[in-house]
Amino acid sequence: MSYKNAKNILPPKLLEELQNYVQGETIYIPQKEDMRAQWGRKSGTREVISFRNKEIFQKYNEGLTIEELTELFCLSHESIRKIIYKLKI
């Protein structure tokens, strides 16, 4: 994250108003919610994990044990259990 001098980017009236609240400090201005992408959306990771989790649940319903799924998907017993219980609901 790079820092910008407010004097160089804000209108003078807005800068004066901000100075009523904070002076000489660093503040963070978050992006608008609609501008922020959710985790994994841009890279496609979210969809890949969702597909994998559905596959785990399907194989569990077909009779594979949690131990077999841990070996097949290289995940911990706890991770497999959480995925199954989350999708059961």
PDB file of C-alpha atoms in Angstrom:
ATOM      1  CA  MET A   1       0.000   0.000   0.000  1.00  0.00           C
ATOM      2  CA  SER A   2       1.400   3.377  -0.933  1.00  0.00           C
ATOM      3  CA  TYR A   3       0.737   6.594   0.927  1.00  0.00           C
ATOM      4  CA  LYS A   4      -0.396   9.768  -0.760  1.00  0.00           C
ATOM      5  CA  ASN A   5      -0.268  13.323   0.557  1.00  0.00           C
ATOM      6  CA  ALA A   6      -3.869  14.457   1.081  1.00  0.00           C
ATOM      7  CA  LYS A   7      -2.861  17.989   0.070  1.00  0.00           C
ATOM      8  CA  ASN A   8      -2.060  16.663  -3.401  1.00  0.00           C
ATOM      9  CA  ILE A   9      -5.267  14.702  -3.988  1.00  0.00           C
ATOM     10  CA  LEU A  10      -8.128  16.212  -1.944  1.00  0.00           C
ATOM     11  CA  PRO A  11     -10.019  19.436  -2.589  1.00  0.00           C
ATOM     12  CA  PRO A  12      -8.980  22.184  -0.124  1.00  0.00           C
ATOM     13  CA  LYS A  13     -12.397  22.290   1.627  1.00  0.00           C
ATOM     14  CA  LEU A  14     -12.385  18.532   2.223  1.00  0.00           C
ATOM     15  CA  LEU A  15      -8.803  18.687   3.499  1.00  0.00           C
ATOM     16  CA  GLU A  16      -9.793  21.437   5.957  1.00  0.00           C
ATOM     17  CA  GLU A  17     -12.724  19.356   7.194  1.00  0.00           C
ATOM     18  CA  LEU A  18     -10.511  16.290   7.700  1.00  0.00           C
ATOM     19  CA  GLN A  19      -7.994  18.408   9.603  1.00  0.00           C
ATOM     20  CA  ASN A  20     -10.741  19.088  12.156  1.00  0.00           C
ATOM     21  CA  TYR A  21     -10.595  15.386  13.033  1.00  0.00           C
ATOM     22  CA  VAL A  22      -7.012  14.339  12.429  1.00  0.00           C
ATOM     23  CA  GLN A  23      -3.749  16.161  11.664  1.00  0.00           C
ATOM     24  CA  GLY A  24      -0.351  14.714  10.898  1.00  0.00           C
ATOM     25  CA  GLU A  25      -1.599  11.136  11.280  1.00  0.00           C
ATOM     26  CA  THR A  26      -1.859   8.284   8.813  1.00  0.00           C
ATOM     27  CA  ILE A  27      -5.417   7.162   8.153  1.00  0.00           C
ATOM     28  CA  TYR A  28      -6.772   4.295   6.105  1.00  0.00           C
ATOM     29  CA  ILE A  29      -9.715   4.919   3.772  1.00  0.00           C
ATOM     30  CA  PRO A  30     -11.281   1.572   2.809  1.00  0.00           C
ATOM     31  CA  GLN A  31     -12.616   0.814  -0.646  1.00  0.00           C
ATOM     32  CA  LYS A  32     -16.357   0.856  -1.178  1.00  0.00           C
ATOM     33  CA  GLU A  33     -17.826  -2.584  -0.546  1.00  0.00           C
ATOM     34  CA  ASP A  34     -18.989  -2.962  -4.140  1.00  0.00           C
ATOM     35  CA  MET A  35     -15.427  -2.270  -5.336  1.00  0.00           C
ATOM     36  CA  ARG A  36     -13.821  -5.041  -3.280  1.00  0.00           C
ATOM     37  CA  ALA A  37     -13.704  -8.510  -4.758  1.00  0.00           C
ATOM     38  CA  GLN A  38     -14.369 -11.365  -2.388  1.00  0.00           C
ATOM     39  CA  TRP A  39     -11.500 -13.691  -1.639  1.00  0.00           C
ATOM     40  CA  GLY A  40     -10.717 -15.984  -4.547  1.00  0.00           C
ATOM     41  CA  ARG A  41     -13.133 -14.417  -7.022  1.00  0.00           C
ATOM     42  CA  LYS A  42     -10.568 -12.891  -9.380  1.00  0.00           C
ATOM     43  CA  SER A  43      -8.230 -15.888  -9.411  1.00  0.00           C
ATOM     44  CA  GLY A  44     -10.979 -18.514  -9.609  1.00  0.00           C
ATOM     45  CA  THR A  45      -9.735 -20.210  -6.442  1.00  0.00           C
ATOM     46  CA  ARG A  46     -13.132 -19.872  -4.773  1.00  0.00           C
ATOM     47  CA  GLU A  47     -14.807 -21.895  -7.551  1.00  0.00           C
ATOM     48  CA  VAL A  48     -12.062 -24.538  -7.540  1.00  0.00           C
ATOM     49  CA  ILE A  49     -12.426 -25.078  -3.782  1.00  0.00           C
ATOM     50  CA  SER A  50     -16.211 -25.149  -4.042  1.00  0.00           C
ATOM     51  CA  PHE A  51     -16.009 -27.810  -6.755  1.00  0.00           C
ATOM     52  CA  ARG A  52     -13.507 -29.833  -4.706  1.00  0.00           C
ATOM     53  CA  ASN A  53     -15.713 -29.652  -1.600  1.00  0.00           C
ATOM     54  CA  LYS A  54     -18.765 -30.855  -3.535  1.00  0.00           C
ATOM     55  CA  GLU A  55     -16.684 -33.723  -4.905  1.00  0.00           C
ATOM     56  CA  ILE A  56     -15.579 -34.652  -1.365  1.00  0.00           C
ATOM     57  CA  PHE A  57     -19.192 -34.635  -0.186  1.00  0.00           C
ATOM     58  CA  GLN A  58     -20.316 -36.712  -3.167  1.00  0.00           C
ATOM     59  CA  LYS A  59     -17.614 -39.333  -2.582  1.00  0.00           C
ATOM     60  CA  TYR A  60     -18.509 -39.443   1.113  1.00  0.00           C
ATOM     61  CA  ASN A  61     -22.139 -40.110   0.179  1.00  0.00           C
ATOM     62  CA  GLU A  62     -20.943 -42.857  -2.163  1.00  0.00           C
ATOM     63  CA  GLY A  63     -19.371 -44.610   0.811  1.00  0.00           C
ATOM     64  CA  LEU A  64     -15.772 -43.414   1.091  1.00  0.00           C
ATOM     65  CA  THR A  65     -14.606 -42.946   4.666  1.00  0.00           C
ATOM     66  CA  ILE A  66     -13.125 -39.751   6.038  1.00  0.00           C
ATOM     67  CA  GLU A  67      -9.750 -41.508   6.232  1.00  0.00           C
ATOM     68  CA  GLU A  68      -9.937 -42.471   2.550  1.00  0.00           C
ATOM     69  CA  LEU A  69     -10.887 -38.902   1.633  1.00  0.00           C
ATOM     70  CA  THR A  70      -7.934 -37.491   3.593  1.00  0.00           C
ATOM     71  CA  GLU A  71      -5.590 -39.629   1.496  1.00  0.00           C
ATOM     72  CA  LEU A  72      -7.358 -38.856  -1.782  1.00  0.00           C
ATOM     73  CA  PHE A  73      -7.528 -35.058  -1.334  1.00  0.00           C
ATOM     74  CA  CYS A  74      -4.428 -34.539   0.834  1.00  0.00           C
ATOM     75  CA  LEU A  75      -6.408 -32.766   3.538  1.00  0.00           C
ATOM     76  CA  SER A  76      -6.536 -33.286   7.273  1.00  0.00           C
ATOM     77  CA  HIS A  77      -9.200 -35.395   8.955  1.00  0.00           C
ATOM     78  CA  GLU A  78     -10.592 -32.245  10.555  1.00  0.00           C
ATOM     79  CA  SER A  79     -10.787 -30.377   7.213  1.00  0.00           C
ATOM     80  CA  ILE A  80     -12.652 -33.236   5.538  1.00  0.00           C
ATOM     81  CA  ARG A  81     -15.026 -33.513   8.499  1.00  0.00           C
ATOM     82  CA  LYS A  82     -15.785 -29.768   8.386  1.00  0.00           C
ATOM     83  CA  ILE A  83     -16.462 -29.863   4.638  1.00  0.00           C
ATOM     84  CA  ILE A  84     -18.830 -32.815   5.000  1.00  0.00           C
ATOM     85  CA  TYR A  85     -20.754 -31.354   7.925  1.00  0.00           C
ATOM     86  CA  LYS A  86     -20.998 -27.939   6.268  1.00  0.00           C
ATOM     87  CA  LEU A  87     -22.487 -29.436   3.085  1.00  0.00           C
ATOM     88  CA  LYS A  88     -24.798 -31.793   5.006  1.00  0.00           C
ATOM     89  CA  ILE A  89     -26.815 -28.816   6.249  1.00  0.00           C
TER      90      ILE A  89
END
